Short mmCIF file of C-alpha atoms in Angstrom, two decimals:
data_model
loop_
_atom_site.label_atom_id
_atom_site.label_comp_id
_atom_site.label_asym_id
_atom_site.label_seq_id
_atom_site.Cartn_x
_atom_site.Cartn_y
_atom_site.Cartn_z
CA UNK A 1 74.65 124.05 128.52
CA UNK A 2 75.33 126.04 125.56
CA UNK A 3 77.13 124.83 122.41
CA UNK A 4 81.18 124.58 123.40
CA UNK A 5 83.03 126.13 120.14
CA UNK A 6 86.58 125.79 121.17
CA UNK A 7 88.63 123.60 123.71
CA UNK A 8 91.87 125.55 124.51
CA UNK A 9 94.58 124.00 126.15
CA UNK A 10 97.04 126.28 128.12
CA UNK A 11 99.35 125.48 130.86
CA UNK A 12 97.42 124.03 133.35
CA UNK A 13 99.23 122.56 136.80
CA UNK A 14 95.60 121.30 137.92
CA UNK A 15 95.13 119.07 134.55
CA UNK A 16 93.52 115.81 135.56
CA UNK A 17 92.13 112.86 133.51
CA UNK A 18 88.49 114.07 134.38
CA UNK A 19 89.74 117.58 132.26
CA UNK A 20 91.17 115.40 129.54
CA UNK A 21 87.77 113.03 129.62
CA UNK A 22 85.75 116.69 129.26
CA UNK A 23 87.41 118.02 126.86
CA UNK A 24 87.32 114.76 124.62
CA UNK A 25 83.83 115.19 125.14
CA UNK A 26 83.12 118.85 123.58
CA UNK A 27 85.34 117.78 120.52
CA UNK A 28 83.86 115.03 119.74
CA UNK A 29 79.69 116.08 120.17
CA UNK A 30 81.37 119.42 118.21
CA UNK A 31 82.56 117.77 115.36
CA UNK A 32 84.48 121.04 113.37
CA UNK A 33 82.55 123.57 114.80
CA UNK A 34 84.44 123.26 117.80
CA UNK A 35 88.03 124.19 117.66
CA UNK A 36 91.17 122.39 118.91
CA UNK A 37 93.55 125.40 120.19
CA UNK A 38 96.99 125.07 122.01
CA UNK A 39 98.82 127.93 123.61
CA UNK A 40 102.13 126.29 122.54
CA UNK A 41 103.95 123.18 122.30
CA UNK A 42 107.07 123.52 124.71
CA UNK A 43 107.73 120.04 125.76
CA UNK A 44 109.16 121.30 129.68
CA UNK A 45 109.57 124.29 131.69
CA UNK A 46 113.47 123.69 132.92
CA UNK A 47 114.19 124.37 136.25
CA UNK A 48 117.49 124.90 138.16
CA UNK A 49 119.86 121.99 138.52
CA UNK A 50 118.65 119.95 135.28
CA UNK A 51 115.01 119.61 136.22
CA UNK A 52 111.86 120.27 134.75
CA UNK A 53 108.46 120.74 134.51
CA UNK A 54 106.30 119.58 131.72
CA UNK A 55 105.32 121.93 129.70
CA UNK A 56 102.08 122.46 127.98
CA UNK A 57 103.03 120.81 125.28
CA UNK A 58 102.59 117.36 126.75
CA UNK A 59 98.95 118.39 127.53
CA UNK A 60 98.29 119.42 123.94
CA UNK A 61 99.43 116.53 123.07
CA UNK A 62 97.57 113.95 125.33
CA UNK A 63 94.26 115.86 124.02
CA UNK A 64 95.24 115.51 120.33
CA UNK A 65 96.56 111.90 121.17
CA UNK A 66 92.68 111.29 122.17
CA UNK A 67 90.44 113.58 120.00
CA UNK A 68 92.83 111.76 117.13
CA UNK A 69 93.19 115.48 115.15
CA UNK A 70 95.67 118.49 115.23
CA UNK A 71 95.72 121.48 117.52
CA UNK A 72 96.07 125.10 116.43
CA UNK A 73 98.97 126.15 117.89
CA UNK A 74 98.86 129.77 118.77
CA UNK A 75 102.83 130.25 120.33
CA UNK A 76 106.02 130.48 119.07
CA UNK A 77 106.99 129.01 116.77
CA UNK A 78 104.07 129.05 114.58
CA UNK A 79 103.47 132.45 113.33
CA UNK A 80 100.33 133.24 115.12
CA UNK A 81 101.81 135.94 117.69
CA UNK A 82 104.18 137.21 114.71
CA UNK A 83 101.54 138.02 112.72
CA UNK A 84 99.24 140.02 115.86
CA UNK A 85 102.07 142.18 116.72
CA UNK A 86 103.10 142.64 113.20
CA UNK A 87 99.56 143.97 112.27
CA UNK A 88 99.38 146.34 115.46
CA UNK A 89 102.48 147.81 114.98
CA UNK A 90 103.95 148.05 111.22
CA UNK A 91 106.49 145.99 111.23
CA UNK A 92 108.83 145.81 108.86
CA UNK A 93 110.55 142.20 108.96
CA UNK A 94 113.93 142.96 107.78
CA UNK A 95 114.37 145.75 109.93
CA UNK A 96 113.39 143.47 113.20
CA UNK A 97 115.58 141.76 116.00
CA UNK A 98 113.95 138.98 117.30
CA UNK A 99 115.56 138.08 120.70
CA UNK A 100 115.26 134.79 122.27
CA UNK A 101 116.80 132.18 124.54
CA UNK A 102 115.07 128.88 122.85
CA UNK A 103 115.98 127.88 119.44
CA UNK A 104 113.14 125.35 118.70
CA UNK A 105 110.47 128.34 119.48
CA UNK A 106 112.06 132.04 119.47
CA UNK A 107 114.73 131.36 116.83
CA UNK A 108 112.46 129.33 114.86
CA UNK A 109 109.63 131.84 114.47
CA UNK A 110 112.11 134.39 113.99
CA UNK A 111 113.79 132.57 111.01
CA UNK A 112 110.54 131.78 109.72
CA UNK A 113 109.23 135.18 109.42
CA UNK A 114 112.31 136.66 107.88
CA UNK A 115 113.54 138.57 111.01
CA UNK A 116 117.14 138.72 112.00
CA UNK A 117 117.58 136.06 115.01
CA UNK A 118 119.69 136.88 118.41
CA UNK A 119 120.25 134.11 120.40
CA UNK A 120 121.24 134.76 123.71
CA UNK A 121 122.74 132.38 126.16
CA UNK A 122 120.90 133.23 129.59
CA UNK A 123 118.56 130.91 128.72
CA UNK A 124 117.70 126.83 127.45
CA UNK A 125 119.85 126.12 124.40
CA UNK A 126 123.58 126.20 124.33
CA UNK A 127 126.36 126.95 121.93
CA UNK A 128 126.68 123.21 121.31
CA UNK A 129 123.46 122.87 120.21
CA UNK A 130 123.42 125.51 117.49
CA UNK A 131 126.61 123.86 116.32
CA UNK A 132 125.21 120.51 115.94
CA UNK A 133 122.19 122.51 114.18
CA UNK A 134 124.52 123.88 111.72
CA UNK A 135 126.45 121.15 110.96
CA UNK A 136 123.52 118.73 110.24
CA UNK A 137 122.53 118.17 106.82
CA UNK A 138 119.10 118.25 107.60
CA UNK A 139 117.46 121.44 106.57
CA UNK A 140 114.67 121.80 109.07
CA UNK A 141 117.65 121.45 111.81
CA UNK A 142 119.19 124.73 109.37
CA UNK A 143 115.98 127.33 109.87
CA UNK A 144 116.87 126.76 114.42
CA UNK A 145 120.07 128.59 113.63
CA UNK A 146 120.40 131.92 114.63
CA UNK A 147 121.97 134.82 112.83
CA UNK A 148 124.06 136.48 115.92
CA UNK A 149 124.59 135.45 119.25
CA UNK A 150 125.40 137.04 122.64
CA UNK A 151 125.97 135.65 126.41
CA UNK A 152 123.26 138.20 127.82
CA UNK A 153 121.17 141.06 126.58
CA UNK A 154 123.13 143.27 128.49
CA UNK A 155 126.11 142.64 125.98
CA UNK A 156 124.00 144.82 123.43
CA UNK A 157 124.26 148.06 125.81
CA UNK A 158 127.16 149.18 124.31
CA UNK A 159 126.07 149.06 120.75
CA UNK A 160 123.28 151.69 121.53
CA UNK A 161 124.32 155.18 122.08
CA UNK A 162 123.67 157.39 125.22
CA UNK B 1 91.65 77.93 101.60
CA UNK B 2 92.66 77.28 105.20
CA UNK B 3 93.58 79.86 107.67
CA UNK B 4 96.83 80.42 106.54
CA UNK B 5 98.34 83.79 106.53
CA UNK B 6 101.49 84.03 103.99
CA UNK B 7 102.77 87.00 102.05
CA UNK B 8 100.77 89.53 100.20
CA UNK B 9 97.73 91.72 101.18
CA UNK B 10 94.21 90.56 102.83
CA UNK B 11 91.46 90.62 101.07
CA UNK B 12 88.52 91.20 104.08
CA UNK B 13 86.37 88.66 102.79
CA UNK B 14 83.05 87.73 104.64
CA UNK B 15 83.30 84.62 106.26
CA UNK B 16 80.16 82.72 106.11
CA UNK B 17 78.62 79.54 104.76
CA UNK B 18 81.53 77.17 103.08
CA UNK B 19 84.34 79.62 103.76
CA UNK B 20 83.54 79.09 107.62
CA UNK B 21 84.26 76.13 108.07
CA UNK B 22 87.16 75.83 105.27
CA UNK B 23 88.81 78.34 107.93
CA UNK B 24 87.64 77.16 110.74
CA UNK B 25 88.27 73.71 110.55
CA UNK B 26 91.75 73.64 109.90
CA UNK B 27 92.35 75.89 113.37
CA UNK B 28 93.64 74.59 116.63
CA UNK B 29 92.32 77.56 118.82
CA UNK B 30 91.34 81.14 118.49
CA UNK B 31 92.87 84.58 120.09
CA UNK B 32 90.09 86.67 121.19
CA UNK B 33 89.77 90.46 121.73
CA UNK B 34 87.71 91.16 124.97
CA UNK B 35 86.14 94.37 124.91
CA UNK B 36 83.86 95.15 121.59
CA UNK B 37 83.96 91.07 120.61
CA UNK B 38 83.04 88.98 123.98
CA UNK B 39 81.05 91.71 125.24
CA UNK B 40 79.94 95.75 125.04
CA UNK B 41 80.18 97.07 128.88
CA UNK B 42 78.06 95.29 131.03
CA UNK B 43 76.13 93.08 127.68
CA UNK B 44 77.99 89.63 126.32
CA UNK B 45 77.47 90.18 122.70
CA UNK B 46 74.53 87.92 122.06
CA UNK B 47 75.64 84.41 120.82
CA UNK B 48 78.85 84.95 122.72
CA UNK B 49 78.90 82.68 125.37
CA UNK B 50 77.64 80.06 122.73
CA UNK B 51 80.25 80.29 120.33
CA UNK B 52 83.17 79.91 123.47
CA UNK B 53 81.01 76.34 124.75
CA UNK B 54 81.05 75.31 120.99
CA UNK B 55 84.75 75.89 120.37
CA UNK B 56 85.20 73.96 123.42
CA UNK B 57 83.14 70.91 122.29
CA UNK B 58 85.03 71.13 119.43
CA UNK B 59 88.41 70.18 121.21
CA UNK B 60 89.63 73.75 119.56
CA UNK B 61 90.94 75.92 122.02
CA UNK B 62 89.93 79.93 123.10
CA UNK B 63 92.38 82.44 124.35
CA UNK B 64 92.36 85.70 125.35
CA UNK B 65 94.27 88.58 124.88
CA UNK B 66 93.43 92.59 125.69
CA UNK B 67 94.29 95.38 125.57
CA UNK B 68 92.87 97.00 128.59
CA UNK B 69 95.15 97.38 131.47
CA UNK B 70 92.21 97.81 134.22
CA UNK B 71 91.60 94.82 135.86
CA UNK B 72 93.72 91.97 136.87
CA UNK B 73 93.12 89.06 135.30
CA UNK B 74 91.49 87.55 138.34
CA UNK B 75 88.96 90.30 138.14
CA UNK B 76 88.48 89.09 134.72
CA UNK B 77 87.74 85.68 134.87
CA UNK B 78 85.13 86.96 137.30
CA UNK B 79 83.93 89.63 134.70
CA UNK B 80 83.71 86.18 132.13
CA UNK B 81 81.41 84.29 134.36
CA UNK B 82 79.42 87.33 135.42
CA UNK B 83 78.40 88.04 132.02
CA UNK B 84 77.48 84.53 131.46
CA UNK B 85 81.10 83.03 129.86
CA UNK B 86 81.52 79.26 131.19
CA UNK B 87 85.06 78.05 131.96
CA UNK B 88 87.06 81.04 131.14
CA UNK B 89 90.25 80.78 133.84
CA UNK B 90 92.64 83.35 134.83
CA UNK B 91 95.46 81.30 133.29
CA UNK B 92 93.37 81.63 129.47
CA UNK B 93 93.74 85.13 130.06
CA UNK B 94 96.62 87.60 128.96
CA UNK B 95 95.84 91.34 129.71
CA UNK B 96 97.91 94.32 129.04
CA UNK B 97 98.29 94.68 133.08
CA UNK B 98 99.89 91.10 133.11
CA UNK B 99 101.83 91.32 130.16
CA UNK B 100 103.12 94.64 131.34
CA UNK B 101 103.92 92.89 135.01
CA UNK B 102 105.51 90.11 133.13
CA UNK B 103 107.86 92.37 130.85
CA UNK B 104 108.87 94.43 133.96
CA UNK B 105 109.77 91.49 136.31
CA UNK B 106 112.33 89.88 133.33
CA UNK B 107 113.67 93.30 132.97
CA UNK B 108 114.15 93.98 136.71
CA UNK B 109 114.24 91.20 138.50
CA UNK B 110 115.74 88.68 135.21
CA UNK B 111 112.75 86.68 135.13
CA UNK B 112 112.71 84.73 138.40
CA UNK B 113 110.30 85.88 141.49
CA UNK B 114 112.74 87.15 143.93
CA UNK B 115 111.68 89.62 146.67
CA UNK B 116 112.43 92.20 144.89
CA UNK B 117 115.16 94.04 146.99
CA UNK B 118 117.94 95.53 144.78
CA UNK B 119 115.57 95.43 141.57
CA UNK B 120 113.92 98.84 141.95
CA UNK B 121 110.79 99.96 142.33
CA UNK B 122 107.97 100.73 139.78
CA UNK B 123 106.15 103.94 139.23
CA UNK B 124 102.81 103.00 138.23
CA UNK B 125 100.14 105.86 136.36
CA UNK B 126 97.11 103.08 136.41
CA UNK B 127 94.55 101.98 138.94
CA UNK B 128 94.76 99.17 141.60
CA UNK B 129 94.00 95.91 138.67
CA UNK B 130 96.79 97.41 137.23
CA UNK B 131 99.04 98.06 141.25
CA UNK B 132 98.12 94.54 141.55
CA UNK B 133 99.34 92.51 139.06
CA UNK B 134 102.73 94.71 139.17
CA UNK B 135 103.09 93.14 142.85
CA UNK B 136 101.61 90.42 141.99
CA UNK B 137 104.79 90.12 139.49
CA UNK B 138 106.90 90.36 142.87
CA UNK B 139 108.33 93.95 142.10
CA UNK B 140 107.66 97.04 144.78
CA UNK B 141 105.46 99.97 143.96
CA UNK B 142 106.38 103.77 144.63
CA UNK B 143 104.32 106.17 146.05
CA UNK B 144 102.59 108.93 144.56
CA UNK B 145 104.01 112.40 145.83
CA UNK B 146 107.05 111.44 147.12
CA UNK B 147 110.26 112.54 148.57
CA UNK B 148 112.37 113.94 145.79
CA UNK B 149 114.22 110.84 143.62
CA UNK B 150 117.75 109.58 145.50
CA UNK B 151 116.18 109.39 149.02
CA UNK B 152 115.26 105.69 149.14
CA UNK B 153 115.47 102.76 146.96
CA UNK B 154 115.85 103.79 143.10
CA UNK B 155 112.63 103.91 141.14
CA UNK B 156 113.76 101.43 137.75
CA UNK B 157 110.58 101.89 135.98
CA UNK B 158 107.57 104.41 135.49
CA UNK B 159 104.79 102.51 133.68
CA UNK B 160 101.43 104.21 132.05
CA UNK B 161 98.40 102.55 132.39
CA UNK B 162 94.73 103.30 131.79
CA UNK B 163 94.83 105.70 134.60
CA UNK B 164 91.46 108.02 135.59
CA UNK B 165 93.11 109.75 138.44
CA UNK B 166 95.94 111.02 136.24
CA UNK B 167 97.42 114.49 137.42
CA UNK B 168 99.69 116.74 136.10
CA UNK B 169 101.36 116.20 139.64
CA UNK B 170 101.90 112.71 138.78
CA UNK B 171 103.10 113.56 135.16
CA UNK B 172 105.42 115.60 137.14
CA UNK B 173 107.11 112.76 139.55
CA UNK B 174 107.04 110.87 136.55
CA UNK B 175 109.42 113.20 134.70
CA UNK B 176 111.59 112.92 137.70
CA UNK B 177 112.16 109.45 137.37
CA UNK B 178 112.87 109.41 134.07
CA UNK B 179 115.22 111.96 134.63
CA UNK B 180 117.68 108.72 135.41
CA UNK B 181 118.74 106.79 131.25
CA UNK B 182 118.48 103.90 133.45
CA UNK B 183 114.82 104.19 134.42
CA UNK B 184 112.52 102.24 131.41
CA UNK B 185 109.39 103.68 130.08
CA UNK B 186 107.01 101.52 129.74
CA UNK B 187 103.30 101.87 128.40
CA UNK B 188 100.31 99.09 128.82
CA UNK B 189 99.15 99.93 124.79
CA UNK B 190 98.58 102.40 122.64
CA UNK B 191 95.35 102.76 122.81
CA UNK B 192 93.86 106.77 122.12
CA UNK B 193 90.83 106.03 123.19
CA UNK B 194 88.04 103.36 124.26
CA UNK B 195 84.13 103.40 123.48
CA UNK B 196 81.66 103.66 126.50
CA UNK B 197 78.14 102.35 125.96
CA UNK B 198 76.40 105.84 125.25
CA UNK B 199 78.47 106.64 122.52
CA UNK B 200 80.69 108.84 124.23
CA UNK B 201 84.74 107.72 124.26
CA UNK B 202 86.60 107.96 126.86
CA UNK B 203 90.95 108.67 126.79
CA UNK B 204 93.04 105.59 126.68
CA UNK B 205 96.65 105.25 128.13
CA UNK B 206 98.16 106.41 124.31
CA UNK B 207 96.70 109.92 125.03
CA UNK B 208 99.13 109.54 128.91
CA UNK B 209 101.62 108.48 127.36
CA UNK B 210 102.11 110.91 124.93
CA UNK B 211 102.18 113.27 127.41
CA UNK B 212 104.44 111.47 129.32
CA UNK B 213 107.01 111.13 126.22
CA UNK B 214 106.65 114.68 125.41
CA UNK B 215 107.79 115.77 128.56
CA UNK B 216 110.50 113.28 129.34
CA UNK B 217 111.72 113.60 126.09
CA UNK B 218 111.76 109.72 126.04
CA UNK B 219 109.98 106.90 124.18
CA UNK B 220 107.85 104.21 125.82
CA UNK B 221 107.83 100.65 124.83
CA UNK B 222 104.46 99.67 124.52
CA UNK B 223 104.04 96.05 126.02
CA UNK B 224 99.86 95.62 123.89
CA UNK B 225 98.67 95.02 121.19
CA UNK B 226 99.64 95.82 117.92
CA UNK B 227 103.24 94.78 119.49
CA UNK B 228 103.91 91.06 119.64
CA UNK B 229 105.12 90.81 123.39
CA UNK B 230 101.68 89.57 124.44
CA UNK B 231 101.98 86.93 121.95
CA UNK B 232 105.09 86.11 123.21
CA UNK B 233 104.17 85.28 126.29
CA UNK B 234 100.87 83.63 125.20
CA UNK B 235 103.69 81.19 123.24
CA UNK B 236 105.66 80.83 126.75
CA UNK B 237 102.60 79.42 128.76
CA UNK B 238 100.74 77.57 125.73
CA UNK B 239 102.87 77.28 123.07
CA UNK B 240 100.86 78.15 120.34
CA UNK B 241 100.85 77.53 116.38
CA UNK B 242 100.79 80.62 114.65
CA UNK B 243 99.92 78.81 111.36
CA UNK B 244 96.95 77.16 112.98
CA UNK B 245 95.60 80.03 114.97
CA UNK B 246 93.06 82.92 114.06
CA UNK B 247 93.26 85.93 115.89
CA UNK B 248 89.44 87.97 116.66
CA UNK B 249 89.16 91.57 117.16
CA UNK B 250 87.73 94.67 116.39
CA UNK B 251 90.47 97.29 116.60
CA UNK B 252 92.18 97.24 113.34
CA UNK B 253 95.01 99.38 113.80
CA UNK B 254 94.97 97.18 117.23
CA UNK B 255 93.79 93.13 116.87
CA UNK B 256 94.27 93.25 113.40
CA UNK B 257 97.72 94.52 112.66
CA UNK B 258 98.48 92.26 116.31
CA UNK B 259 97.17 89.34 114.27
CA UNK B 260 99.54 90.49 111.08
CA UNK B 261 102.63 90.89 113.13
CA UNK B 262 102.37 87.57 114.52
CA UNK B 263 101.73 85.63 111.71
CA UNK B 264 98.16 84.62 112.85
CA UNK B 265 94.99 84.92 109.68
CA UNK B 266 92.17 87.95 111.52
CA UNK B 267 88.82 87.93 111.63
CA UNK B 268 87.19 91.78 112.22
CA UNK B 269 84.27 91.30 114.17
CA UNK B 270 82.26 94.23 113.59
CA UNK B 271 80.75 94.58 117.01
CA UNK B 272 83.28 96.59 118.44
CA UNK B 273 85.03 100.07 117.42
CA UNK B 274 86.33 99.86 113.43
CA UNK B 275 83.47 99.94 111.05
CA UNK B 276 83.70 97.94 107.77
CA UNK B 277 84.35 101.00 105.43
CA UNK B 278 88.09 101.65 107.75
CA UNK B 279 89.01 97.72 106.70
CA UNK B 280 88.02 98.63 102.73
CA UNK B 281 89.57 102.23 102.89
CA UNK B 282 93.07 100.67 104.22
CA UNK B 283 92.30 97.75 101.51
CA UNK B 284 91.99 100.75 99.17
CA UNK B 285 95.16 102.79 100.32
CA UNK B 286 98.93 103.11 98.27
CA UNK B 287 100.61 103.06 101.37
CA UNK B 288 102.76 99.78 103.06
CA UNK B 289 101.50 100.30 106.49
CA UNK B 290 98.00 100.10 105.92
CA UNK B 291 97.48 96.89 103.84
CA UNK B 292 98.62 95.63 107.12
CA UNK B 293 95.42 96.49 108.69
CA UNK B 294 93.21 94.82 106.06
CA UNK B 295 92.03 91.65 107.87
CA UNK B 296 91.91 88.57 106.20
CA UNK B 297 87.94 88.03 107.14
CA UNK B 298 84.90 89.51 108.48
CA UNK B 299 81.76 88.66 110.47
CA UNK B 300 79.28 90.77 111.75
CA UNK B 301 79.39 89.25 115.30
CA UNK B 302 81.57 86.59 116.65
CA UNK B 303 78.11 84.74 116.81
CA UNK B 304 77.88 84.00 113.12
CA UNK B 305 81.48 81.96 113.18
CA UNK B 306 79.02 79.00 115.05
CA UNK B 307 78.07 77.42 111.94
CA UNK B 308 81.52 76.95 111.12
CA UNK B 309 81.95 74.32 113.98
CA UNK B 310 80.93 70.95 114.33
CA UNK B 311 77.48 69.98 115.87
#
């Protein structure tokens, strides 16, 4: 079969050790010309009532975890996506809202590549977590604050005129 | 200079002619690696079974401790006769699967064999060697793709194994479990991955686990080698002299740092997975952690440690 140049690993409810085994496989008999590529890192998928899903994430990691070497990650928050939509579209940082529910992946990119941050509170993190964010010392805990906040996006509504 | 392993670094110093038997002589029994030392897949590694009849003659004694959490150890002492290994018992032999058994029935069931009711049941990501020695341990399995967690008797422990018919389903129920502070994670070893005989590797249960801990948010304890619980219960059942034992491997970041943390001298045997140039690159490093992979000796093959003992 012809050379395999990348192994991508998405979200994949059908993963299997056979899939892991495979995939092992075309990184190892491709040395560096075959890439290592995640999707994104989120750990779980949360689902009503406190449970959850695992997330890609976990599969990224079990391939890295055997192939012993770093994925690309292509998602939030790595830059990746920031820097597509950014190209296609003229973006001008300072003048951009990035709006997200997840600190560790919206609010992070957004801090990262100088955007204003909105958190808003529909979604994962809570209140309490920004506050412990912001009270740590730790500076890497710092860039997962956001600039503004709001409950839901529908809270912006009356900010834009009719 | 006997076996002895005190402070400071190892130096990875061929063992051969003199050396041999100024280390060997001194020892009261050796800790053996399985997979990549004894044997290669199906093939003892030639001189093998030898050496193990010699240490025996020579009133030293030969244990053995692995990493892979496969087989029971019954299947094993099978495995050591098949491939031409005389008087290799169960009882010689401490797997990950028994170790991890072992660990799990002190923590649920306080150490004696009681039936098990009350105690919880186990969650087990590995194949049936693995199912086995778990029950064997008197503690009750739980099903794969069960009712949701609540409806019958708790579920104490999820433990990953070496296991080839991993699914994300399964990665799912384990989440579940773990849901509950209360339920341990446990993992057989740390092992990324293992060598098959055509050159190809295949995942170990580090690469499961991970995923496991990354969704769960949790961290295993990992029962194998290079943690010292296997030792421990080597100790319990033999009780064995550090100072006057040599450990045998080929894993360094495995056997080796094993050997280190439990005060045993190492011998790399370079049969197996690490390839001389790792030992002398760690030997080579600035960093802490990896002088403490630099084993104190090396041999090409287990074979060549045979001079060292008495006709």
């Amino acid at each position: 079969d012809p050379a395999v140049r990348a192994v991508l690993v998405g979200f994949d409810e059908h993963f299997s050790y056979a899939k892991l085994c495979q995939a092992l496989r075309y990184l190892l008999r491709g040395g560096a010309d075959c890439l290592l590529v995640g999707t994104n890192r989120d750990n779980r998928l949360p689902l009503e009532g406190g449970a959850a899903i695992p997330g890609t994430g976990c599969l990224v990691k079990a391939v890295e975890t055997a192939a012993q070497r770093e994925a690309f990650i292509v998602g939030k928050p790595n830059r990746y996506m920031f820097d597509c939509v950014a190209s296609e579209f003229n973006i001008d940082p300072a003048r951009t809202i990035m709006v997200g529910d997840r600190l560790d992946t919206d609010i992070l990119m957004g801090n990262s590549c100088g955007l204003t941050t909105l958190l808003t509170l529909t979604g994962v993190s809570t209140l309490d977590e920004v506050k412990g964010h912001q009270e740590s010392d730790c500076p890497t805990r710092q860039s997962l604050v956001p600039d503004y906040y709001v409950d839901s996006i529908a809270d912006l509504l009356p900010a834009l005129g009719d | 200079r006997s076996g002895c392993s005190g402070g400071g670094m190892a130096s990875c110093r061929r063992l051969s002619g003199a050396g041999l038997r100024e280390v060997l002589g001194p020892a009261q029994g050796l800790l053996f690696d399985c997979d990549g030392v004894l044997w290669a897949g199906e093939r003892a590694v030639p001189g093998a079974p030898e050496l193990l009849e010699r240490l025996r003659r020579s009133g030293k004694a030969a244990l053995f401790v692995s990493n892979n959490s496969r087989r029971s150890v019954a299947e094993l002492e099978r495995r050591f006769s098949r491939l031409g290994f005389r008087g290799v018992r169960a009882e010689h032999v401490f797997s990950s699967a028994l170790c991890s058994a072992l660990f799990l029935r002190q923590r649920l069931l306080g150490g004696g064999n009681g039936n098990g009711s009350g105690a919880g049941r186990v969650f087990v990501l590995g194949g049936e060697g693995l199912r086995g020695e778990v029950r064997d341990a008197g503690l009750r399995l739980a099903g794969e793709g069960e009712p949701a967690p609540g409806s019958s008797e708790p579920v104490r422990a999820v433990l990953v194994g070496y296991d080839d018919q991993f699914t994300f389903a399964k990665l799912s129920q384990a989440c579940g479990y773990l849901r509950d502070p209360q339920c341990l994670l446990v993992a057989t070893d740390p092992d990324p991955w293992h060598p098959l005989s055509d050159g190809q590797r295949t995942p170990g249960t580090g690469s499961l686990t991970a995923a496991v801990e990354t969704a769960s948010g949790r961290k295993a304890v990992v029962v194998g080698k290079p943690n010292t619980y296997m030792f421990d219960c080597i100790v319990e059942r033999f009780g064995v002299d550090p100072s006057r034992t040599l450990m045998v491997g080929d894993r360094l970041e495995t056997d080796i740092l094993f050997g280190k943390n439990c005060g045993l001298s190492t011998i790399l045997t370079l049969t197996g997975v690490s390839r001389l140039e790792e030992a002398q690159a760690y030997m080579a490093s600035d960093s802490a952690a990896a002088k403490d992979l630099v084993p104190n000796y090396y041999v090409d093959s287990i074979a060549d440690l045979i001079p060292g003992l008495d006709e």
